[in-house]
Tab-separated table of C-alpha atoms and ligand atoms in Angstrom:
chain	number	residue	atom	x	y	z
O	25	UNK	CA	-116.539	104.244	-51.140
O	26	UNK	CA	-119.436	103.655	-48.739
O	27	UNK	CA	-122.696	103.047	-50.444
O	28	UNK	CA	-125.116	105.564	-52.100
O	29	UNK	CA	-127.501	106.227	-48.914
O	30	UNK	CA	-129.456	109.142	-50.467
O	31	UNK	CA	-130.856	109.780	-54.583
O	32	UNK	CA	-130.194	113.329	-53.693
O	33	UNK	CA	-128.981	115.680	-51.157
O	34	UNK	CA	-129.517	119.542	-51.188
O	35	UNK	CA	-127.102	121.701	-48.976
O	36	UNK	CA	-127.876	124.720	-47.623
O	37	UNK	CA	-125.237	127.274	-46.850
O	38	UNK	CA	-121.906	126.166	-48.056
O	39	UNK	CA	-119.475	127.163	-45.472
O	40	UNK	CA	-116.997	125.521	-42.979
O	41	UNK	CA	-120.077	123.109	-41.916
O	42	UNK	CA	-121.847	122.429	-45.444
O	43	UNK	CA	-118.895	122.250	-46.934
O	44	UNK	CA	-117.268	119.921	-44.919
O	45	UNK	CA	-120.395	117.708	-45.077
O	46	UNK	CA	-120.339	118.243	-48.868
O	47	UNK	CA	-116.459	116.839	-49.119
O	48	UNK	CA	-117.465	114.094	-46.611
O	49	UNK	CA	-120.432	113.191	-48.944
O	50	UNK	CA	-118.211	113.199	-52.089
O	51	UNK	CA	-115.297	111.144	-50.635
O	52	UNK	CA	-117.752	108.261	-49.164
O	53	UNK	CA	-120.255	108.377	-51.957
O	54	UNK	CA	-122.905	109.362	-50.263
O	55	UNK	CA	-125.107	110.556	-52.716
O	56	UNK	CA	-125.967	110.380	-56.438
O	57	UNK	CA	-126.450	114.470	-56.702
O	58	UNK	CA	-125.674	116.636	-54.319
O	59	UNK	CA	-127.335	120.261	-54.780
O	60	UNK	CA	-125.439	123.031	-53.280
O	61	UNK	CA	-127.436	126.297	-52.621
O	62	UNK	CA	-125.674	129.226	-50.904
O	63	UNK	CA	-127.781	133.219	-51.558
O	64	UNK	CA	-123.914	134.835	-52.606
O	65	UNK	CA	-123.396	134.323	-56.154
O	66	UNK	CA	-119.560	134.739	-54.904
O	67	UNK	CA	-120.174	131.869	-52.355
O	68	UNK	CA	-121.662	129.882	-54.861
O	69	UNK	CA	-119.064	130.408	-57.099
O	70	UNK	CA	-116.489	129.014	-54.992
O	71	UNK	CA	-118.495	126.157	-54.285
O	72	UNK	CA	-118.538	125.369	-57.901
O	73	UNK	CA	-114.729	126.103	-58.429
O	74	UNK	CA	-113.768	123.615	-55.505
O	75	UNK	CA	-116.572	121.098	-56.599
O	76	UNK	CA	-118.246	120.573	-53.967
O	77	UNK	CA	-121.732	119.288	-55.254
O	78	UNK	CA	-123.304	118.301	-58.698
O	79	UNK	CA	-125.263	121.282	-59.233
O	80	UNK	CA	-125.099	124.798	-57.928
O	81	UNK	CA	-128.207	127.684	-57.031
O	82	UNK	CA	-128.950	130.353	-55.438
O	83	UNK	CA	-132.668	129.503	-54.830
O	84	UNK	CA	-132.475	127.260	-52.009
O	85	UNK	CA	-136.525	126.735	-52.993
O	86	UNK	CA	-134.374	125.493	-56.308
O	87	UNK	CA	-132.410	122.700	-54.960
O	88	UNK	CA	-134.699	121.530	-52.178
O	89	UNK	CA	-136.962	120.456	-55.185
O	90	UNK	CA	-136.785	115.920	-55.056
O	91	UNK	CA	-133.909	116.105	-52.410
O	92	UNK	CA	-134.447	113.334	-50.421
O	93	UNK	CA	-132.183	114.932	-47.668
O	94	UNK	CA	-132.051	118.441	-47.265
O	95	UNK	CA	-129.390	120.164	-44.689
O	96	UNK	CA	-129.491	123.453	-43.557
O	97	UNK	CA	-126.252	125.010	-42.672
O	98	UNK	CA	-126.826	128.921	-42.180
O	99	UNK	CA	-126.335	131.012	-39.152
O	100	UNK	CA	-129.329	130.015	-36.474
O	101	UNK	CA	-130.653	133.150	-36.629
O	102	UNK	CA	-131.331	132.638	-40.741
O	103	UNK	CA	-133.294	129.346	-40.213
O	104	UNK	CA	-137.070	130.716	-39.894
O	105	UNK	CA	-136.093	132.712	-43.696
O	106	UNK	CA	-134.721	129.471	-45.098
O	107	UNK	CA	-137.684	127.126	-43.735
O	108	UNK	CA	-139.959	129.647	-45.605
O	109	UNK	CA	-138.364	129.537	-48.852
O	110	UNK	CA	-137.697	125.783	-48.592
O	111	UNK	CA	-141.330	124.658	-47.339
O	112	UNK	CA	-143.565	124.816	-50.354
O	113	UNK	CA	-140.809	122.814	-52.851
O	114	UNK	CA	-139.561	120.067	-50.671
O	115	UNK	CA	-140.166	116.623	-51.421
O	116	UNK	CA	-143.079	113.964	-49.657
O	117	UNK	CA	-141.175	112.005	-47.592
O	118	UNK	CA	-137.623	114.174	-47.299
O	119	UNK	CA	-135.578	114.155	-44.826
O	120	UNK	CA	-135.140	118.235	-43.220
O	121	UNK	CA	-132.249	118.734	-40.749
O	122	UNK	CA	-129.703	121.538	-39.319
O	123	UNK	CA	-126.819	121.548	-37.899
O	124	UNK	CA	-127.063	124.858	-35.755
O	125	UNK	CA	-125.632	124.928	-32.440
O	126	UNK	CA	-128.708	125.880	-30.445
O	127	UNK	CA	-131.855	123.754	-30.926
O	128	UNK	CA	-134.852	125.164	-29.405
O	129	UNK	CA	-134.433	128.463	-31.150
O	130	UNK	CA	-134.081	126.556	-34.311
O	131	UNK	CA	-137.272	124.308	-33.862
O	132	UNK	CA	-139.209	127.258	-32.926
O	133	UNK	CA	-137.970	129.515	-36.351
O	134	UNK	CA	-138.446	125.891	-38.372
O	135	UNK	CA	-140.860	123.602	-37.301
O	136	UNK	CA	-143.919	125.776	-37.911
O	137	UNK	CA	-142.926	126.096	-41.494
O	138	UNK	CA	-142.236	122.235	-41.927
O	139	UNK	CA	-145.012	120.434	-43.752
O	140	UNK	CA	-146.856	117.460	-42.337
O	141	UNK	CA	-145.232	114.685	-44.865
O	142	UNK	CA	-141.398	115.432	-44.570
O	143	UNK	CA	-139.372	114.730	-41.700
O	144	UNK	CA	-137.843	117.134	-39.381
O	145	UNK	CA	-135.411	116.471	-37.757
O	146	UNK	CA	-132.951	118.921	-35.975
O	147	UNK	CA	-129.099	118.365	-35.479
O	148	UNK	CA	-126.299	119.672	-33.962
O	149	UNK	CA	-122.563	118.092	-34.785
O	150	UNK	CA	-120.058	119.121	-32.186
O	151	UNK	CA	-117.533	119.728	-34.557
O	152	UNK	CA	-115.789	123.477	-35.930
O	153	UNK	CA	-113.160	125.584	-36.301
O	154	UNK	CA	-112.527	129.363	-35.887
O	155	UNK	CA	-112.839	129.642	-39.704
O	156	UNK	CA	-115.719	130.251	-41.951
O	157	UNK	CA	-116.469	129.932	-45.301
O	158	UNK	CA	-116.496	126.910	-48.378
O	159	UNK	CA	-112.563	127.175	-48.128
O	160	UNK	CA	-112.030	126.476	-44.085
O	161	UNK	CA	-113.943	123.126	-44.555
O	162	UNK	CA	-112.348	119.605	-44.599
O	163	UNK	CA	-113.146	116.079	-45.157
O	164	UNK	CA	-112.998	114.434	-41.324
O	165	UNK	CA	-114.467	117.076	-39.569
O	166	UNK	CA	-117.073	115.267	-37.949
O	167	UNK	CA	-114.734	112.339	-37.473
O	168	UNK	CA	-115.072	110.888	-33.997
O	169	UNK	CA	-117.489	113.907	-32.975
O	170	UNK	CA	-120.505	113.437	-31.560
O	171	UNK	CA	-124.006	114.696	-33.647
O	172	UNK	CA	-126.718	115.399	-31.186
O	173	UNK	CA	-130.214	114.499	-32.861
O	174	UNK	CA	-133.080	116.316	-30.816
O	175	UNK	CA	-136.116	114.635	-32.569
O	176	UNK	CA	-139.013	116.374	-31.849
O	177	UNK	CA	-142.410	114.181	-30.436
O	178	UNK	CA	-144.030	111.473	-33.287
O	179	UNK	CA	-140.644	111.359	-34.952
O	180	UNK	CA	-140.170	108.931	-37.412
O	181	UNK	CA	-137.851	106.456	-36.088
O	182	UNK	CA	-137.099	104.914	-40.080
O	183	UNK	CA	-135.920	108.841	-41.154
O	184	UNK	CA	-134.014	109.086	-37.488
O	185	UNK	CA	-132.303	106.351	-38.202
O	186	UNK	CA	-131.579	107.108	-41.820
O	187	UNK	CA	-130.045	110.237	-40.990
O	188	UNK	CA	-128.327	108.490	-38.169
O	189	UNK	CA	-126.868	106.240	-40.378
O	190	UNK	CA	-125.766	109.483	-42.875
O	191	UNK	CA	-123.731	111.024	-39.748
O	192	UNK	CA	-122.033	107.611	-39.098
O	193	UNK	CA	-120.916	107.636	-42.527
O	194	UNK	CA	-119.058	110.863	-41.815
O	195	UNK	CA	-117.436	109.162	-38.755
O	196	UNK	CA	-119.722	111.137	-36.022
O	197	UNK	CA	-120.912	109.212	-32.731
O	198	UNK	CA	-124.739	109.841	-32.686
O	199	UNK	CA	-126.671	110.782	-29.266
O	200	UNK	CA	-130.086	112.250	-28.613
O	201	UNK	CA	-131.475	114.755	-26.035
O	202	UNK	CA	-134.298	117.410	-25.475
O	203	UNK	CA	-133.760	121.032	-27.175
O	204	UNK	CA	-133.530	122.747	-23.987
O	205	UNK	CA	-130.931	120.314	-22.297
O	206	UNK	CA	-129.060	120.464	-25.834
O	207	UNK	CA	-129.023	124.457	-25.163
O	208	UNK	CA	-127.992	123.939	-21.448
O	209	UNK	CA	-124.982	121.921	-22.146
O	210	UNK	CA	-123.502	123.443	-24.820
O	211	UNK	CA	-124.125	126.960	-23.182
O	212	UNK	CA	-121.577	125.428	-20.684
O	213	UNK	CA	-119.274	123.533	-23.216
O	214	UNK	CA	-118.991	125.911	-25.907
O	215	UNK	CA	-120.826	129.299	-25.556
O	216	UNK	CA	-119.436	130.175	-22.150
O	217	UNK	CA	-115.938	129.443	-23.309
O	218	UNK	CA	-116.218	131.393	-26.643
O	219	UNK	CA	-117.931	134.668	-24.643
O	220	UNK	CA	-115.002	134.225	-21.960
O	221	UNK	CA	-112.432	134.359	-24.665
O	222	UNK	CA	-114.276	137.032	-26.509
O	223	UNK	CA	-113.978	139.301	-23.548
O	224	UNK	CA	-110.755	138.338	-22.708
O	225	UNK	CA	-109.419	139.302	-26.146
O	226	UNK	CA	-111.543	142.584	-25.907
O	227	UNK	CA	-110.221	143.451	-22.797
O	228	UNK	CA	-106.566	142.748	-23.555
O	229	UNK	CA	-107.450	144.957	-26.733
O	230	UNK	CA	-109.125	148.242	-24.123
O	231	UNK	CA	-106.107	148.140	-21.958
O	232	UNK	CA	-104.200	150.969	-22.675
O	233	UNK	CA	-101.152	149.899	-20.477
O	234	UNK	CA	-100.385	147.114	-22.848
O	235	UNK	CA	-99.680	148.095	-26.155
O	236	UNK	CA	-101.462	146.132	-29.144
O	237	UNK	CA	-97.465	145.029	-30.210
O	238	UNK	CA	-96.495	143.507	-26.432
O	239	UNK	CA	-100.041	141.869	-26.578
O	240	UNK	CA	-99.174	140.692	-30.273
O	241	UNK	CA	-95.411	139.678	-28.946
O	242	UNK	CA	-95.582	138.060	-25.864
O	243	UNK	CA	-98.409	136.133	-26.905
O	244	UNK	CA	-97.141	133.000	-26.292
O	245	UNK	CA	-98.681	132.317	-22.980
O	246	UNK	CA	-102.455	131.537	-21.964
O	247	UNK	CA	-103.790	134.493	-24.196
O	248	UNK	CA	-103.036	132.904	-27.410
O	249	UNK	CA	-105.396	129.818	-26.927
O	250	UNK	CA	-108.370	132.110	-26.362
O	251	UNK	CA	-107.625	134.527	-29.500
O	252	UNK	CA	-107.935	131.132	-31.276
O	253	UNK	CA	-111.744	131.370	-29.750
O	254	UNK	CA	-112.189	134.862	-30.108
O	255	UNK	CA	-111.239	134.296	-33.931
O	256	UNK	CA	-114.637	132.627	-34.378
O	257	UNK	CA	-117.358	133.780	-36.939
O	258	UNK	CA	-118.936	137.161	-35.490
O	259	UNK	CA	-122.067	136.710	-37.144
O	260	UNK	CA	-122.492	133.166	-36.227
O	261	UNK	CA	-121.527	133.886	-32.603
O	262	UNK	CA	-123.645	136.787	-32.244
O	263	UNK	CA	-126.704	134.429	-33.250
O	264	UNK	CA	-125.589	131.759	-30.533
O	265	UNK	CA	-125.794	134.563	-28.130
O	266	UNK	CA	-129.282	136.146	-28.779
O	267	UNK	CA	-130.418	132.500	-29.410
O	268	UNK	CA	-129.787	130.807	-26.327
O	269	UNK	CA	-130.334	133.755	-24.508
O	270	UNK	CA	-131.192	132.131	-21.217
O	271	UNK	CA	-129.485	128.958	-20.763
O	272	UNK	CA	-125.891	131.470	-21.617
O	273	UNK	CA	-126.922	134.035	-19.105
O	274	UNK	CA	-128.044	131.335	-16.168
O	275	UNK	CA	-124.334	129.821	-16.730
O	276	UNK	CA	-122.586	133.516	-16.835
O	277	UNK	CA	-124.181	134.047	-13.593
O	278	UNK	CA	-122.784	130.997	-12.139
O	279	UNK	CA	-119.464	131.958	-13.572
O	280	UNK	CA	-119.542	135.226	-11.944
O	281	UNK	CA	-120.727	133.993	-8.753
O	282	UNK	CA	-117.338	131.182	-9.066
O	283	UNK	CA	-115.095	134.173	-10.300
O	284	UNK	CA	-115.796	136.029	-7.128
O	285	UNK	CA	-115.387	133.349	-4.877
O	286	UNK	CA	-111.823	132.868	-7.358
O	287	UNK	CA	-110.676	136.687	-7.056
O	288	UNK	CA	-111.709	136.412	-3.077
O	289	UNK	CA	-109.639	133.053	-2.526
O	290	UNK	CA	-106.403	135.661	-4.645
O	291	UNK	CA	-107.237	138.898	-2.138
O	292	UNK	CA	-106.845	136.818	0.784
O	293	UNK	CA	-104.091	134.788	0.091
O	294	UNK	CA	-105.997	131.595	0.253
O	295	UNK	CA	-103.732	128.964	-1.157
O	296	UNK	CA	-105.626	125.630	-0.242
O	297	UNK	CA	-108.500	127.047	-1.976
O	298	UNK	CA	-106.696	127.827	-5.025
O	299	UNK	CA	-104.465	124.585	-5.362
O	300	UNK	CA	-107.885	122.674	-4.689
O	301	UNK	CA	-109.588	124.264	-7.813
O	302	UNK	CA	-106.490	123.782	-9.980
O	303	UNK	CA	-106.325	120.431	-9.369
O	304	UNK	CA	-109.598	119.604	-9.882
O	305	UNK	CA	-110.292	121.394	-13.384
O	306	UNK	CA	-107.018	119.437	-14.029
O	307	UNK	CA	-108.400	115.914	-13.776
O	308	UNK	CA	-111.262	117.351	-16.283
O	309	UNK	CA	-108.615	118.106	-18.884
O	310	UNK	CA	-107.472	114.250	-18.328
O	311	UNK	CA	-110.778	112.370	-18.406
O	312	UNK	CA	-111.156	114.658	-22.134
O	313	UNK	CA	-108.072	113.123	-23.415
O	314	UNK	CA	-109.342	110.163	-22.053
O	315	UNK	CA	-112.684	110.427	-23.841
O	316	UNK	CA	-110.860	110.901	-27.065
O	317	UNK	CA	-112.126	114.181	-27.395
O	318	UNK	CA	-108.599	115.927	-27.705
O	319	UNK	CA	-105.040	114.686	-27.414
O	320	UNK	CA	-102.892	114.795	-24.825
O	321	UNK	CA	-100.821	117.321	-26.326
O	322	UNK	CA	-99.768	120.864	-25.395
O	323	UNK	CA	-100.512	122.772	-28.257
O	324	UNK	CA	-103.884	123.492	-28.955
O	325	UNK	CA	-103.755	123.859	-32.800
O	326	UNK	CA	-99.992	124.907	-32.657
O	327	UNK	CA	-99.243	122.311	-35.166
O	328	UNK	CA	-98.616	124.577	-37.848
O	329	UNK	CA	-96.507	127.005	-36.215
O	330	UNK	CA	-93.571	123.572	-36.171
O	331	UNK	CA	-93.969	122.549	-39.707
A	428	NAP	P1	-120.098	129.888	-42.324
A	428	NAP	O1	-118.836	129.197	-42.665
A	428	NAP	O2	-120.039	131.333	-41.984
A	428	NAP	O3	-121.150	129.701	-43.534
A	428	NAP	C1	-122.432	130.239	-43.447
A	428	NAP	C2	-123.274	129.848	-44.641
A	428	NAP	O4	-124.593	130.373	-44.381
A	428	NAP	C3	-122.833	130.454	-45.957
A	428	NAP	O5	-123.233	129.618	-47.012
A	428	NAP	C4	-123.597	131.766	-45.998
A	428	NAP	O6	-123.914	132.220	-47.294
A	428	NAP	C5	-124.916	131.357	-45.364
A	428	NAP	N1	-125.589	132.496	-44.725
A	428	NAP	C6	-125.054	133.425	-43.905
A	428	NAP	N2	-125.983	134.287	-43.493
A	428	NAP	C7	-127.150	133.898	-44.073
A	428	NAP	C8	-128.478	134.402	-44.048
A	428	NAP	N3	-128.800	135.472	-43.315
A	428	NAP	N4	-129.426	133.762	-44.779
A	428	NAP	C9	-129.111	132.660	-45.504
A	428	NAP	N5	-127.867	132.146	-45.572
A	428	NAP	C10	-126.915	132.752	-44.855
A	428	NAP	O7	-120.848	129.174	-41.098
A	428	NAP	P2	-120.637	127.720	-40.474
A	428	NAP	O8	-119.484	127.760	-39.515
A	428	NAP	O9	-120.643	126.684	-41.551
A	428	NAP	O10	-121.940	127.611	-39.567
A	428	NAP	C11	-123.172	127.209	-40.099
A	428	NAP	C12	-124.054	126.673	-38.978
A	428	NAP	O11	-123.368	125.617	-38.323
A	428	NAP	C13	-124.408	127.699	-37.888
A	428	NAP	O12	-125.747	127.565	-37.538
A	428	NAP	C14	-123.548	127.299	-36.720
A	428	NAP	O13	-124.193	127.603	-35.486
A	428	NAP	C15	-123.407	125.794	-36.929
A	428	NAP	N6	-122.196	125.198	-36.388
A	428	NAP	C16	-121.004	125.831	-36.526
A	428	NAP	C17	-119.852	125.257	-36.001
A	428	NAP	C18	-118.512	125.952	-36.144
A	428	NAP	O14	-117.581	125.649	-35.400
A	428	NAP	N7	-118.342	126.856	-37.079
A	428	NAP	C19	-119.916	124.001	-35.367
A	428	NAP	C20	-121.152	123.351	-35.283
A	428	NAP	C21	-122.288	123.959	-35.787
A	428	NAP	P3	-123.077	133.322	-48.133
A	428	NAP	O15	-121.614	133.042	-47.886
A	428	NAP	O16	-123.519	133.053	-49.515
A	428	NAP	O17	-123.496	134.652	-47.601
């Protein structure tokens, strides 16, 4: 038990993030009530069935209503509906954040909406899964993951570090940055991966040469880590994509530009320049393990598959 850091805490959207959060807050103590709003009565339900808060609506205008922390946990593309619905009910003095994984699309649907006497502040924890939904979360998500604050100008350093101190609880390492460099490095560090794996997965699927079974079958090589990718949340991912619009296509470009210079170095038989690339991207795969930001194991979520 950590102690009680917030009177009351209304989540919004109850999925793999709010969930998770929700667990966290339960196991640590977080919070005296926690007031979990989801707009499916089915989501809701489930909610309720796995207890995950103290009281359960569909209004989210409902539960925002004397939450001293309120955290929004919908697709980005939902954010400008919920800060509507929220705005008129919340609290004097609340604490507003997300946790969508682009920012300045977020402020821009958000902020506008946010009265002048609560406390915006945006968030982004680098932590998932390919699974959606109140089931697919888990208590330690956010353990040892970094949550990226990007406080807009005038922010109240008091609430910043109050909510600081709420993602600590969870385990999370806290940093801060701009919206648009936010967008720019996780276009590189997570949307350009999940798009690459997306097409790869879709191409693998057009090719008629390769039958869906010997795709299925012989899965075991390089394929199966980006199916784990391409497993991801369509409607979330499709958000990502028209949300960070043009920090993903500066960093496609690139890629294409590098791909060329890749499928030029195969054509012509250009070793040296292959071997030099390989072993680069390979010391980046060692200073992550180093970094504690995966382990130095081959199997990327094969766990399972041994047990
Ligand atoms: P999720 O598991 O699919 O849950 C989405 C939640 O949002 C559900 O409660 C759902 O409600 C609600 N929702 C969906 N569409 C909505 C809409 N149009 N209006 C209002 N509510 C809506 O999603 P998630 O993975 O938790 O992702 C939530 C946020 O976290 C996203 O912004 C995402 O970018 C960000 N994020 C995700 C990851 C990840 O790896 N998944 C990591 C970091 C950040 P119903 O079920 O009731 O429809």
């Amino acid at each position: 038990m950590s102690e009680i850091l917030f009177d009351r805490i209304a989540l919004i959207g109850i999925g793999l993030i709010g969930s998770s959060i929700a667990r966290d807050i339960k196991k640590y103590g977080l919070a005296r009530d926690v007031v979990i709003s989801t707009r499916s009565a089915e989501t809701l339900k489930r909610a309720e069935e796995l207890e995950l808060g103290t009281a359960y609506t569909t209004s989210a205008a409902e539960a925002v209503k004397d939450a001293d922390l309120v955290i929004v946990s919908v697709p980005v593309g939902a954010s400008e509906a919920v800060a509507e619905q929220i705005a008129p009910h919340l609290k004097a003095g609340a604490i507003v954040t997300d946790v969508g994984s682009t920012k300045a699309s977020v402020i821009a649907q958000m902020a506008p909406h946010m009265p002048e006497n609560v406390h915006f502040i945006p968030g982004h924890p680098l932590a998932g899964t390919e699974k959606s939904g109140p089931d697919a979360g888990f208590s330690g998500l956010f353990k040892g993951r970094w949550c990226i604050f990007t406080p807009l100008p005038g922010t109240d350093q008091t609430a910043l570090e109050r909510l600081s101190t709420f993602w600590k609880a969870l385990g999370s390492m806290i940093d801060e940055m701009d919206p648009q460099h936010h967008d720019k490095v996780l276009a590189i560090v997570s949307h350009l991966p999940h798009i690459i794996a997306y097409n790869i997965v879709g191409t693998a699927d057009d090719l008629e040469a390769v039958t869906e079974s010997e795709v299925i079958k012989y899965s075991a090589s390089g394929f199966r880590d980006f199916t784990r990718l391409a497993a991801s949340d369509p409607t979330m991912w499709r958000d990502v994509c028209l949300h960070n619009k043009d920090a993903i296509l500066e960093m496609l470009a690139r890629f294409s530009e590098d791909l060329a210079y890749l499928q030029r170095a195969i054509r012509w038989g250009e070793g040296d320049k292959l071997f030099e690339l390989f072993s680069r991207t390979r010391t980046i795969r060692r200073s992550i393990v180093q970094a504690g930001q995966d382990v130095d194991s081959p199997d990327f979520g094969r766990h399972a598959l041994d047990k």
